[in-house]
Coordinates of C-alpha atoms in Angstrom, one line a residue:
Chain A
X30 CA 0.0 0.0 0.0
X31 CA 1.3 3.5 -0.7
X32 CA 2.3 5.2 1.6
X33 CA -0.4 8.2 2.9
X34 CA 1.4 11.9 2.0
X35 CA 2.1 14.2 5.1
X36 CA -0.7 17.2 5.1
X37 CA -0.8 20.5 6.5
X38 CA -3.2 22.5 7.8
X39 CA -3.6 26.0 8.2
X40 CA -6.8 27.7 9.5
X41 CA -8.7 25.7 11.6
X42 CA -12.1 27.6 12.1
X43 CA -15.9 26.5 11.3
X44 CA -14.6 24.9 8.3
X45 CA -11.1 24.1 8.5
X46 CA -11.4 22.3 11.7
X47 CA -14.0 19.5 11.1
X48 CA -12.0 18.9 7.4
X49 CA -8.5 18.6 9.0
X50 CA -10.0 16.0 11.6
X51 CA -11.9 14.3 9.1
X52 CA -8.3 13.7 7.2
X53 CA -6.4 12.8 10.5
X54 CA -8.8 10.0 11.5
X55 CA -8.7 8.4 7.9
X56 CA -4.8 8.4 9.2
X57 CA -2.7 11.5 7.4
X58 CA -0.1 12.3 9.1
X59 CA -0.4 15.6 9.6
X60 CA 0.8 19.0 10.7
X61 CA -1.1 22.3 12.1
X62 CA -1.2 26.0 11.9
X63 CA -3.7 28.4 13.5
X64 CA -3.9 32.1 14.8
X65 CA -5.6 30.7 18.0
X66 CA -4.1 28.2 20.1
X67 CA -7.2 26.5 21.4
X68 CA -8.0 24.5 17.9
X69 CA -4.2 23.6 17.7
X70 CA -4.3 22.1 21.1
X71 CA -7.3 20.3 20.0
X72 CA -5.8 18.5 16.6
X73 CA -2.7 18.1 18.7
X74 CA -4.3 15.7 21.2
X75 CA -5.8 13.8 18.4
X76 CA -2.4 13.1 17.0
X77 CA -1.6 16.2 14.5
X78 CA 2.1 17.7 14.7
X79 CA 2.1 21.3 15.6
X80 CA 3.6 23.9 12.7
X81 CA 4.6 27.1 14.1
X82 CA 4.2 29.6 11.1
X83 CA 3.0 28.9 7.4
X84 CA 6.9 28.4 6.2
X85 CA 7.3 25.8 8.7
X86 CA 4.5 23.8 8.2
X87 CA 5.5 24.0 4.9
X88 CA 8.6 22.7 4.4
X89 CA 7.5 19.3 6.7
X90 CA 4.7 18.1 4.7
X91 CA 3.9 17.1 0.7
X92 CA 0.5 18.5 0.7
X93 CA -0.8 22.0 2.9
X94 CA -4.3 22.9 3.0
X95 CA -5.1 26.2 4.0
X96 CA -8.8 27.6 5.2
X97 CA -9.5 30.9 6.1
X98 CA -11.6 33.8 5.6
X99 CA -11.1 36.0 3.2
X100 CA -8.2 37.3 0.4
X101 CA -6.0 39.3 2.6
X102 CA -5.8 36.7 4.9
X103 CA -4.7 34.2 2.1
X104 CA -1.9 36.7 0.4
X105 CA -0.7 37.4 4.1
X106 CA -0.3 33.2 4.6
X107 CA 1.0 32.0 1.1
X108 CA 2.9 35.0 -0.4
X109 CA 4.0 37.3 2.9
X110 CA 6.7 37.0 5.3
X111 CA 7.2 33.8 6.9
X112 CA 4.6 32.6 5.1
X113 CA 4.0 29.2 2.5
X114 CA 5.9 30.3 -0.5
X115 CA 9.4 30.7 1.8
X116 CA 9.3 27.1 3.0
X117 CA 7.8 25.6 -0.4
X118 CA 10.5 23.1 -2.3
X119 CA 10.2 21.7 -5.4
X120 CA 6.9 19.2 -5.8
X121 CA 4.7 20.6 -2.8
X122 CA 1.3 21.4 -3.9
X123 CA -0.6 24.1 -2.2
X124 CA -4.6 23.7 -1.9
X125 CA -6.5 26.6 -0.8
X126 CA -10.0 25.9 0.3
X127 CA -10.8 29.6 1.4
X128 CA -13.5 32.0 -0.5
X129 CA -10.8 34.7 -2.7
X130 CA -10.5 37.0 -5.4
X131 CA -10.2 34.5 -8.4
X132 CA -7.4 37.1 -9.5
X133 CA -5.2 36.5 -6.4
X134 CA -5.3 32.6 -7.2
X135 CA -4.4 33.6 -10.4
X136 CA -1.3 35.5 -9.0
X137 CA -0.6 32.7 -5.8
X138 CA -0.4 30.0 -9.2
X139 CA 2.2 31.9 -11.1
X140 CA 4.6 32.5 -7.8
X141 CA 4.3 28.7 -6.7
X142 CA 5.0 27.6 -10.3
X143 CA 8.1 29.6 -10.3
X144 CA 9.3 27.2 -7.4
X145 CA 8.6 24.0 -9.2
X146 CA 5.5 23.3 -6.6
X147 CA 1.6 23.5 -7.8
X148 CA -0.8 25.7 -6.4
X149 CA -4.6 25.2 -6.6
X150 CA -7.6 27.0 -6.1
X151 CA -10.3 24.7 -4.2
X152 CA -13.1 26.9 -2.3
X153 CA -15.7 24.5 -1.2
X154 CA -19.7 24.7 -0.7
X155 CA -21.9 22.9 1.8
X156 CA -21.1 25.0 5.2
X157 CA -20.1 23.5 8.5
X158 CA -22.1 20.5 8.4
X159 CA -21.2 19.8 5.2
X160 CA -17.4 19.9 6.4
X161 CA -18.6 18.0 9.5
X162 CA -20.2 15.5 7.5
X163 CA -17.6 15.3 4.9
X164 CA -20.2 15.8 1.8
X165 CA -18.9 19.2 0.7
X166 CA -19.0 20.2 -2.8
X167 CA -15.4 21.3 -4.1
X168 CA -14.6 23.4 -7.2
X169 CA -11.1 23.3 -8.3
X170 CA -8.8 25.3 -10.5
X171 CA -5.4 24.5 -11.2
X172 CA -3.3 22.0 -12.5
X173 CA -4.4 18.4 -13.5
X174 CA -1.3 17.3 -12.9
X175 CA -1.7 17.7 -8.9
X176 CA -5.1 16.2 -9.4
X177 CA -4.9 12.4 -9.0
X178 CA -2.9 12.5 -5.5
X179 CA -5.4 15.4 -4.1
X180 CA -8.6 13.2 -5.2
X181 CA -8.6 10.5 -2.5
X182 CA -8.4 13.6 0.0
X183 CA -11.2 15.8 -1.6
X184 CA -13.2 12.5 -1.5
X185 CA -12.6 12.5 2.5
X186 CA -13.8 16.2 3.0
X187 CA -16.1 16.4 0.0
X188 CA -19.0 14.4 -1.8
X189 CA -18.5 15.7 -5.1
X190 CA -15.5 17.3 -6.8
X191 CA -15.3 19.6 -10.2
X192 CA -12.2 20.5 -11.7
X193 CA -13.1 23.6 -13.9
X194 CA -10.1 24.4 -15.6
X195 CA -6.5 26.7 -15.0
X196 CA -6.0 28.7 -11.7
X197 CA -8.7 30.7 -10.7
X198 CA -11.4 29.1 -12.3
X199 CA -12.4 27.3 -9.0
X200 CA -13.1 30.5 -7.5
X201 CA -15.2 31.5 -10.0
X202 CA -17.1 28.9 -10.3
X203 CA -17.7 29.3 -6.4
X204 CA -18.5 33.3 -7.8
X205 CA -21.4 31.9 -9.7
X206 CA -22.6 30.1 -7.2
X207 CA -22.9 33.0 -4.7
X208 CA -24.4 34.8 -7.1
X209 CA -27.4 32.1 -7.7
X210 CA -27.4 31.8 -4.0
X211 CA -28.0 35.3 -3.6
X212 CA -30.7 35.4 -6.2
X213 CA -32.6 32.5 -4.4
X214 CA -32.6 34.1 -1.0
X215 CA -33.3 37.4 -2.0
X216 CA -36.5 36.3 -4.6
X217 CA -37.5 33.8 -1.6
X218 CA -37.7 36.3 0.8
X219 CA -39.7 38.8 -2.1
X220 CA -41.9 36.0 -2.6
X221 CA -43.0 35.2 0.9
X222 CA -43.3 38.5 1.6
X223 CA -45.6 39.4 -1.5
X224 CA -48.2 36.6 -0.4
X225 CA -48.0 38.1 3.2
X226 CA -49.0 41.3 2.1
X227 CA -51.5 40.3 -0.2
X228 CA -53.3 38.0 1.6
X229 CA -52.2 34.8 1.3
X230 CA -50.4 32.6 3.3
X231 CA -46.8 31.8 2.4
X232 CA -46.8 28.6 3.7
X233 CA -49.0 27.6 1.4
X234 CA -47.8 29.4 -1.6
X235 CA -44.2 28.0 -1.2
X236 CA -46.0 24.3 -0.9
X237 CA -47.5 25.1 -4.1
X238 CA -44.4 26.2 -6.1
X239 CA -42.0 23.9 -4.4
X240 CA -42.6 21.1 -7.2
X241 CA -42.5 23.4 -10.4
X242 CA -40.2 26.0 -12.6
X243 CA -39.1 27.6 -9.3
X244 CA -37.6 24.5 -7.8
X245 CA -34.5 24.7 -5.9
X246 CA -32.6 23.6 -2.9
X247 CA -33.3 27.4 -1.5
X248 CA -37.1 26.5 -1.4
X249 CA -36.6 23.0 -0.5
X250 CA -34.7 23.5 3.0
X251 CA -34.9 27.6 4.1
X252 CA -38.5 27.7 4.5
X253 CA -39.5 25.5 7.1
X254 CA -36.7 26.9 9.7
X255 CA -38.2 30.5 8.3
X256 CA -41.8 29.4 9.0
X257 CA -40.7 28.2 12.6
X258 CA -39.5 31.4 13.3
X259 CA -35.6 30.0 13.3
X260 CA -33.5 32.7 11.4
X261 CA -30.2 31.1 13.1
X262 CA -27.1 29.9 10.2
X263 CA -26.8 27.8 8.7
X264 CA -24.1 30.2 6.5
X265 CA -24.1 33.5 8.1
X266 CA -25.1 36.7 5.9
X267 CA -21.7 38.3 6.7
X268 CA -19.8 36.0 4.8
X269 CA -22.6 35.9 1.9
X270 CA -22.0 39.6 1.7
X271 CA -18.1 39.4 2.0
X272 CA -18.5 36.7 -0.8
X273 CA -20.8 39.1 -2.9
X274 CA -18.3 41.3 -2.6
X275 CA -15.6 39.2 -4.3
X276 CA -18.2 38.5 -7.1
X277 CA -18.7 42.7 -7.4
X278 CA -14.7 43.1 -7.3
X279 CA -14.2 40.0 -10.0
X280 CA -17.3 41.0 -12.0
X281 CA -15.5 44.8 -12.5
X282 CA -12.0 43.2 -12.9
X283 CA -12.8 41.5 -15.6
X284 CA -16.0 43.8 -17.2
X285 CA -18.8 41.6 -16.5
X286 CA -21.5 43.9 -15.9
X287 CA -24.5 42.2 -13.2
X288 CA -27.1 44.1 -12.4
X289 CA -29.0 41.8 -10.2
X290 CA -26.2 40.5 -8.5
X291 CA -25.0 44.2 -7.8
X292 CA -28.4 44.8 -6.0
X293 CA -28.5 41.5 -3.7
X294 CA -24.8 42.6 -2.7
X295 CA -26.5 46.3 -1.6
X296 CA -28.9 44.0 0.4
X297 CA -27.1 41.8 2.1
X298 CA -25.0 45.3 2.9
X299 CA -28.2 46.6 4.6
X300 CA -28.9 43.3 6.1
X301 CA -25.2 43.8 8.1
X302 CA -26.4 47.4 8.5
X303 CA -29.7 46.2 10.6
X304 CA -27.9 43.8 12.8
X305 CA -28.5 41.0 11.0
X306 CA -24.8 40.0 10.4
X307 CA -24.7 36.6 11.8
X308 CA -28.1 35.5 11.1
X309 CA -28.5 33.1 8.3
X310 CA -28.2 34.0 4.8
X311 CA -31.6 33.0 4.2
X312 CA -32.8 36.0 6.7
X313 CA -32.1 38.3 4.3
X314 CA -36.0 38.5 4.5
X315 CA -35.8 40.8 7.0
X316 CA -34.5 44.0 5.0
X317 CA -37.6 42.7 2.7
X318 CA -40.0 42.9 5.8
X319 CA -38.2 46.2 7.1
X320 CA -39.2 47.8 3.5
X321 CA -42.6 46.6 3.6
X322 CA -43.5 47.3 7.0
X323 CA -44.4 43.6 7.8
X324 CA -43.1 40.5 9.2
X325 CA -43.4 37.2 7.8
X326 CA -44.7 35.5 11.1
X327 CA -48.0 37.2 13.1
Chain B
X13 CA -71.0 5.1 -11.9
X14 CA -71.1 8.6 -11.7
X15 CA -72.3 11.2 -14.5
X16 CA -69.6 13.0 -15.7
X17 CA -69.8 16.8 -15.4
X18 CA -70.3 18.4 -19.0
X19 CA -67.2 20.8 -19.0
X20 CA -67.3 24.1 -21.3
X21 CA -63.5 25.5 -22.6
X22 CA -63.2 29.3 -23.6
X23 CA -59.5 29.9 -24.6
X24 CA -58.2 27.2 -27.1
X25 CA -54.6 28.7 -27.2
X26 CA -51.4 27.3 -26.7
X27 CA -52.2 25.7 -23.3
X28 CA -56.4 25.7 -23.3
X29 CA -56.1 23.6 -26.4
X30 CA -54.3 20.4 -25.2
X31 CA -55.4 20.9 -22.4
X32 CA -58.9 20.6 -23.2
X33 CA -58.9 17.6 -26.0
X34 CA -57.1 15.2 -23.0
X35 CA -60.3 16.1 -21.1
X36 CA -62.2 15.5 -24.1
X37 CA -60.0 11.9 -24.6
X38 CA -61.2 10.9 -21.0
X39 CA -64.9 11.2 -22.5
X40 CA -66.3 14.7 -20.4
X41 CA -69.0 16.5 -22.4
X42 CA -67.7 19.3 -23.5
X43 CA -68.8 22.7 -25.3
X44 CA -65.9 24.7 -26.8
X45 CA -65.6 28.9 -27.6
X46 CA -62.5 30.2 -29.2
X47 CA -62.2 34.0 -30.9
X48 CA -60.3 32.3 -34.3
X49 CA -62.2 29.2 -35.5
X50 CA -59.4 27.0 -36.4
X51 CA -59.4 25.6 -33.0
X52 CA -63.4 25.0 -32.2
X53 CA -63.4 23.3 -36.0
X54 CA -60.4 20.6 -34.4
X55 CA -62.1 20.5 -31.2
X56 CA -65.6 19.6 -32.7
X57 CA -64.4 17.2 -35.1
X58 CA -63.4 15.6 -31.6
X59 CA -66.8 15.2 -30.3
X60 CA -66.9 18.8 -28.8
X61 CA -70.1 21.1 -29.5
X62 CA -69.5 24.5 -30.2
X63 CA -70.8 27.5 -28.1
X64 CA -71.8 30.9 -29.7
X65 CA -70.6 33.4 -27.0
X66 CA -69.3 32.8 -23.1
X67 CA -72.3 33.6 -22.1
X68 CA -73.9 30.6 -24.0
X69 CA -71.4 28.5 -23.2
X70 CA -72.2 29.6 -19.5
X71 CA -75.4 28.0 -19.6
X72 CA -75.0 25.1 -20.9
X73 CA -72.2 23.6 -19.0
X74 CA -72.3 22.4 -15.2
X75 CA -67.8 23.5 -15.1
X76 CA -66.3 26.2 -17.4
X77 CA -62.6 26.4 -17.9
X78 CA -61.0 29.7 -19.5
X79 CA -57.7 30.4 -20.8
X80 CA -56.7 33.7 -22.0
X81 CA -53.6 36.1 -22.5
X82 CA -54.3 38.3 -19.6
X83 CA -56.2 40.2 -17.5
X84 CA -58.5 42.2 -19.4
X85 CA -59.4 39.3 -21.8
X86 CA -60.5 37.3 -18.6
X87 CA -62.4 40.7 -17.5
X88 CA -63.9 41.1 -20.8
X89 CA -65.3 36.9 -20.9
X90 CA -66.4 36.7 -17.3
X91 CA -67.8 39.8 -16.6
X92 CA -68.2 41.8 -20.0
X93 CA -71.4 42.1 -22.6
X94 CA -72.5 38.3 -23.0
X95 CA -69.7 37.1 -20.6
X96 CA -70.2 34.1 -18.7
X97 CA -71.7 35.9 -15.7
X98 CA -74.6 36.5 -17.7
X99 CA -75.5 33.2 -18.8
X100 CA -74.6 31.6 -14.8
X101 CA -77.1 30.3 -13.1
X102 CA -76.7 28.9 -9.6
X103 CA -74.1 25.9 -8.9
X104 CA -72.0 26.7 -11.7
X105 CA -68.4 26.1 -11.2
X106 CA -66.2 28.7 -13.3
X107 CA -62.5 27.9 -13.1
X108 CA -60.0 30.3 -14.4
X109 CA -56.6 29.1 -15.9
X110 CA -55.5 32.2 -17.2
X111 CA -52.5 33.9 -15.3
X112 CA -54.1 37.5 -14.2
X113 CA -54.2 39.9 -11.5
X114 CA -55.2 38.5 -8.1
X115 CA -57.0 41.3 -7.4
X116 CA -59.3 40.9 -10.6
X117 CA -59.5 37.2 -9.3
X118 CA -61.2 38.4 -6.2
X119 CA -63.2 40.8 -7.8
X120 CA -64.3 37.9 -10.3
X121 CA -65.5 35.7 -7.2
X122 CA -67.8 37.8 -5.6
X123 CA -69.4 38.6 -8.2
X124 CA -69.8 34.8 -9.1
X125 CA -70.8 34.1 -5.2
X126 CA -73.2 36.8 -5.8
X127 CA -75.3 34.9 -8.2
X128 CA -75.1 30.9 -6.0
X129 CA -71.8 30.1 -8.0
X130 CA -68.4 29.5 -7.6
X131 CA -65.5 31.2 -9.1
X132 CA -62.0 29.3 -8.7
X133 CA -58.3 30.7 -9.6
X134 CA -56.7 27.8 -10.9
X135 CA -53.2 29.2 -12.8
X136 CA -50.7 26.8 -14.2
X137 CA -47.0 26.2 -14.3
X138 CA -45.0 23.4 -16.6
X139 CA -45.7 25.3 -20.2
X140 CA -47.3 23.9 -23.6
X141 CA -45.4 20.5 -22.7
X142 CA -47.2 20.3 -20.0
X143 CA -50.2 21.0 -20.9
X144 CA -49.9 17.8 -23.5
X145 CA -48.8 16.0 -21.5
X146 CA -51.1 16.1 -18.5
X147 CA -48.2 17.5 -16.1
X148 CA -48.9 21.0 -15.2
X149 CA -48.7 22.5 -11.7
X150 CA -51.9 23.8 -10.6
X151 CA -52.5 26.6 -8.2
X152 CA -56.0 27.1 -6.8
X153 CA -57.7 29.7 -4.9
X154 CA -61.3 29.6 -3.8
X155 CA -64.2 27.7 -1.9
X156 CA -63.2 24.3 -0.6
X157 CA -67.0 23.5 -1.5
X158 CA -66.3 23.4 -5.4
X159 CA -62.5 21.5 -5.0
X160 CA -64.3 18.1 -4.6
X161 CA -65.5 18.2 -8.2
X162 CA -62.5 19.7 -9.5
X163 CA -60.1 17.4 -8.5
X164 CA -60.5 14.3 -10.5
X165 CA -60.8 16.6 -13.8
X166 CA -57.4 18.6 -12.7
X167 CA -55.8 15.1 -11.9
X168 CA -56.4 14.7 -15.8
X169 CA -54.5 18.3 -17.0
X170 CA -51.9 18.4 -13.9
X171 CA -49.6 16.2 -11.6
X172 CA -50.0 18.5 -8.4
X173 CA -52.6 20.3 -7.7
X174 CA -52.1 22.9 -4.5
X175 CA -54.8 24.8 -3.0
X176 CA -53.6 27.6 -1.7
X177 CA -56.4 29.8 0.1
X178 CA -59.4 31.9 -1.3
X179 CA -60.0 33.5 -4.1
X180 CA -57.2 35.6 -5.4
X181 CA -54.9 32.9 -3.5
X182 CA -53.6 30.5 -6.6
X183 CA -52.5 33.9 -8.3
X184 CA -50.8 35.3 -6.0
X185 CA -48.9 31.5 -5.6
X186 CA -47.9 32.1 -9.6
X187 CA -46.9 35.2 -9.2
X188 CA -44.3 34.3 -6.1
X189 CA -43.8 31.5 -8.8
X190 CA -42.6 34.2 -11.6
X191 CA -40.8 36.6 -8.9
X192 CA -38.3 33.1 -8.4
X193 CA -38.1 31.9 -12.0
X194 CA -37.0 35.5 -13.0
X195 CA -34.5 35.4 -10.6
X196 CA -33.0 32.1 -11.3
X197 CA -33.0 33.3 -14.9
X198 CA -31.3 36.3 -14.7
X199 CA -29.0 35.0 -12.5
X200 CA -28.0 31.9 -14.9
X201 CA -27.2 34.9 -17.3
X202 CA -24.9 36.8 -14.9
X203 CA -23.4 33.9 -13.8
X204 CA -22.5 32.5 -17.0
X205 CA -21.4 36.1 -18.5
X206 CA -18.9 36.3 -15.1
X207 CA -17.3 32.9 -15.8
X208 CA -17.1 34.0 -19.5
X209 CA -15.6 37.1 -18.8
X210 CA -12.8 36.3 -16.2
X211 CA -11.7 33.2 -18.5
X212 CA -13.2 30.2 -17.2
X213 CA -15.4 28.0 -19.4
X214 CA -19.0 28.3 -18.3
X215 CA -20.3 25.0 -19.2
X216 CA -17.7 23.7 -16.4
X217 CA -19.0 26.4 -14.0
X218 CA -22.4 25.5 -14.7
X219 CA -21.5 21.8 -13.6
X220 CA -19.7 22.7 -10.6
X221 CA -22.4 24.5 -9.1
X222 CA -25.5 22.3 -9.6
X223 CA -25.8 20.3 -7.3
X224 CA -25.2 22.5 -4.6
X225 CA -26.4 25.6 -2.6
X226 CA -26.7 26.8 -6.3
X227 CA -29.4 23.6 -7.5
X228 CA -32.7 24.8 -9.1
X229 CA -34.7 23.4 -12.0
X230 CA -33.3 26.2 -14.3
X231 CA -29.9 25.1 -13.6
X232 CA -31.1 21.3 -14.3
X233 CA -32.5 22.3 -17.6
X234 CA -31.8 25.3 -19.2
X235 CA -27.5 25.3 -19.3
X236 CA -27.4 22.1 -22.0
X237 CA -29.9 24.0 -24.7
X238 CA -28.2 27.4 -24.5
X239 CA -24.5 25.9 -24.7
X240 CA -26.0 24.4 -27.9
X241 CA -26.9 27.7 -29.2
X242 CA -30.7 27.1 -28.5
X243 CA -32.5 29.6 -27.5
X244 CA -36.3 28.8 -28.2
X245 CA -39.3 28.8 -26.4
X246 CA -40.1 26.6 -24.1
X247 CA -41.6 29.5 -22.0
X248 CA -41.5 33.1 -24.3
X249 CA -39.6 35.7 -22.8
X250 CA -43.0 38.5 -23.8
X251 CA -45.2 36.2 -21.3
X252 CA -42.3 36.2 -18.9
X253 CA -42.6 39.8 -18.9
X254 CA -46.5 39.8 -18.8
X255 CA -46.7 37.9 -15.5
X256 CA -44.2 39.7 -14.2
X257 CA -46.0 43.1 -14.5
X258 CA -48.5 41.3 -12.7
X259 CA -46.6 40.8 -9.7
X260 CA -45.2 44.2 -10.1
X261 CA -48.9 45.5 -10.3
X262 CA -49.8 43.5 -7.3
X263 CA -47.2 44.1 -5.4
X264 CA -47.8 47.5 -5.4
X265 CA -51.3 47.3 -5.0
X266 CA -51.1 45.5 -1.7
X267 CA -47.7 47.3 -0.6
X268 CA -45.2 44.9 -1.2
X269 CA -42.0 46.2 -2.2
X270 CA -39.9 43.8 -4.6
X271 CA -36.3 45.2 -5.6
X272 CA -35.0 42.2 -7.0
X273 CA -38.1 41.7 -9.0
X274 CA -38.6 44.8 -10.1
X275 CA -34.9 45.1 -11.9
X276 CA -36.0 41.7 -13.1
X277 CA -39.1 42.6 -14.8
X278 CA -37.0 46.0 -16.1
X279 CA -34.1 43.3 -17.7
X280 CA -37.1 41.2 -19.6
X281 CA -38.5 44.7 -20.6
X282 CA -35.3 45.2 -22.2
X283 CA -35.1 41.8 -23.8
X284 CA -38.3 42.6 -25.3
X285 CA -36.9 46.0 -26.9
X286 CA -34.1 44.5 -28.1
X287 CA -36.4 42.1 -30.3
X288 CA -35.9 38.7 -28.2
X289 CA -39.9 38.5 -26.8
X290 CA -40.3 35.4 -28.8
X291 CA -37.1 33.5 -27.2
X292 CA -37.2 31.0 -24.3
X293 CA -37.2 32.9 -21.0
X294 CA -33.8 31.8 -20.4
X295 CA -32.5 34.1 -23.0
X296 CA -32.8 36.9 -21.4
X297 CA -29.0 36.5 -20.8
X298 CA -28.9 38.3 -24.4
X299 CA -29.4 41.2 -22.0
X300 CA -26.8 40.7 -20.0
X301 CA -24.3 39.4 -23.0
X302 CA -25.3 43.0 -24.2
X303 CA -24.3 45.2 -21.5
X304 CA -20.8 43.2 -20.8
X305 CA -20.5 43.2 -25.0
X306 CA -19.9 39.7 -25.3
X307 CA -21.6 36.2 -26.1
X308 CA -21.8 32.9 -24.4
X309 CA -20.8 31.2 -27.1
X310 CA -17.4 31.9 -29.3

C-alpha cells in the first residue's frame, strides 16, 4: 500500500477544523497551523504535529491545505513574510480551500509555479455541516497534474468534486454560485413577503411552487426553519455579503456587468447594517420585511 | 358510476387547447368557444359542441374552464357584454386558468358568489409541454366546497394540484412562482457572462455548481440547450414579462415592495426591446451578454 502523504493545515475555524480532523482520523499524518491556540491544542491531542508559522508547516509536509476567511488573509499566509511560499520546495502542492479574489489565485499560481511546486484553487460549498459531515462540494482550479494525489483527500472532505479548468477558475465557479445563491434568498424572501401582504399565506404558496419551474434547494430547505421562526445559520449573511463582494470586485475586474447580483450585494450590505450580520443567509427576508412594514410571522 | 360533469372550454390557445382535448379523450361532455375558428373546427371534429358566446357557453355547461392572454381578456369573458356571468345560473363552477391579477380574481368571485356560483383561480406552471402531456402545476384559490369536483378533472391536465387559500390565493402563488423563475433566470445569465468574462469555461462552471447551494430546476434544464446555441421557447420571454407586470402590479397594489423583481421585470423589458420576446425565458442573458459586450458562445 502507498504510503499516505504528510498534510498541513492552516486555518482551523468553522470549516477548516471539522476537514482537518476528518483527514487525521482516515490516518494522514499531519501537521497544524492556526492564529488561536485553542484549535491547535485540540488537533494536537488527536495526533496532529504542531507547525509554528506557514513556512514551517510547509517545508514538513507534501501536501498543505489552508482555510481561512477571506483574500487578505490568504496573500498574508502564502505569499508574505514567513509565510508558504518561503518554505515551499520543489513538488509541494498548495490547496487553498478559502473563498478569494479568483485574480489572487491567479497570482498565488504563477509564484508557486516559479518554485517548481503547484498551487490550486479549491473553495468548497456545503457550510459546517457539510465539512462535519464530509459531503462538501469542491470546485477546483489549477493543474491536473496535482489532481490524482489530491482526489482520495477531496473524497474524504467532500461528496463531489469539479475540476473547472486553469487557476482561478475554482473560484469562480464558487462566484457563480454566490451569485445564484444570492438570487434564491433574496426572490424567496420577495416571494414570501408578497403573499403576506396580499393576503395569502406563504406557507401555502411555497408548498404550491416547491414542485415546479421555481424548484431549488433554497425553497426546499430555508422555509420550514423561516416558518418556525428560526432565522439562526446555517451560513451567516456576513460572509454571503463578503462573498458578494468578491463577485462585485471579479465582475469589474474582468468587465462583467451584473445588475441583479449588484443589487443582492446592496442588500445583504443593509442586512449587516440592521444587525442581521450573523443571522443566516436565508434571513435576508428581513430587509424585505423592514421595507414593507411587515413581518413574515404574526 | 357517476355522471360526468359536461365541462365548457373558452381559450383554445397554446395551453387551453391540449389541455382541453385530453379532457375530451377521458370522455367529459364538452362545449368549446375560441375567438379564431381553427381551433373550435379541431375541437368539434373531436366530439366537442361548439358555443356561440361565453355567455352561451355559461349555460350550458355544469364546469367552465378559461384560458386567456391576460387580465382584461379574462375581464372582458367573465364579466363583459354576453360574458359568462350573464348566462350563470346557480351551482356553476367557473375555473379560471388564465394567469391574471389576483386582485381581478377576487373581484371575479364575488361577483360569481353573488349569483349561488363558484368562481376558482386555478393558474398553471410546466408550459405547452405540459399541458400535452397532463403534467402541469396547478395553483388554486377559492371555496373548498367546489374543489371536490375539480379534483379528478385537474388530476387529468396536472400532476399537483395545491390549493392555496381563497379566491385571489392561486395567483398570488404564480406570481411568487414568476418573482423566483426570474430570478433564477437572470441570474443563470450573470453567472454564466462572469465565468465568461474572467476566463473560465462556463459550461464547467455551470456543472460545478448544480448540485449544490446553487441547485434549481433552471440550472437542471436550461444550461445544456443554451450551450447548444438554442435559444427557443419553451416559455417566451413576452409572457415572462407579462406575468411579471402582474406581480409588479400586485405588489404595489397590496404594498409589497420587490427590488430584485422589479430590476427583473426592467431586464425582460429590455429583452423585449431588443427584439428577443419570442425566445425562451432563459434568454434573457442576451441582455446581459449586451451590456458586458460579449456572447456565451465563441
Amino acid at each position: 500500500m502507498k504510503t499516505k502523504p504528510t498534510l498541513g493545515f492552516i486555518g482551523l475555524g468553522l470549516m477548516g477544523k471539522p476537514m482537518a480532523k476528518n483527514l487525521l482520523e482516515e490516518g494522514y499524518p499531519m501537521v497544524v497551523h492556526n492564529r488561536s491556540r485553542e484549535a491547535v491544542r485540540e488537533l494536537v491531542s488527536e495526533g496532529a504535529q504542531e507547525g509554528f508559522s506557514p513556512k514551517d508547516v510547509a517545508s514538513r509536509v507534501d501536501i498543505i491545505f489552508t482555510n481561512l476567511p477571506d483574500s487578505p488573509d490568504v496573500e498574508l499566509v502564502s505569499l508574505g513574510e514567513e509565510g508558504i511560499l518561503e518554505g515551499t520546495t520543489e513538488g509541494l502542492i498548495y490547496v487553498d480551500h478559502s473563498t478569494i479574489k479568483p485574480s489572487l489565485a491567479r497570482r498565488i499560481a504563477v509564484e508557486f509555479e516559479a518554485r517548481g511546486a503547484f498551487a490550486l484553487d479549491a473553495p468548497v460549498s456545503g457550510g459546517d455541516i457539510g465539512a462535519q459531515k464530509g459531503t462538501l462540494t469542491i470546485m477546483v482550479g489549477g493543474p491536473e497534474a496535482a489532481l490524482e494525489e489530491l482526489l482520495p483527500i477531496f473524497d474524504v472532505v467532500g461528496k463531489k468534486t469539479t475540476h473547472v479548468g486553469d487557476a482561478g477558475s475554482g473560484q469562480i465557479a464558487k462566484a457563480a454560485n454566490q451569485v445564484m445563491v444570492a438570487a434564491q434568498m433574496v426572490a424567496m424572501g420577495e416571494l414570501m413577503i408578497l403573499a403576506k401582504k396580499s393576503g395569502a399565506d406563504p406557507a401555502r404558496v411555497v408548498q404550491a411552487i416547491q414542485g415546479g419551474a421555481a424548484q431549488c434547494w433554497t425553497l426546499d430547505v430555508k422555509p420550514e426553519r423561516l416558518f418556525a421562526g428560526n432565522r439562526q445559520p446555517g451560513f451567516k449573511a456576513y460572509m454571503q455579503e463578503k462573498d458578494l463582494k468578491i463577485v462585485m470586485d471579479t465582475a469589474r475586474e474582468y468587465g462583467a456587468p451584473l445588475p441583479s447580483a449588484g443589487l443582492h450585494t446592496q442588500l445583504f450590505g443593509a442586512m449587516l447594517q440592521m444587525g442581521m450580520k450573523d443571522l443566516d443567509n436565508s434571513a435576508v427576508i428581513g430587509v424585505i420585511e423592514d421595507l414593507a412594514h411587515t413581518t413574515l410571522l404574526d
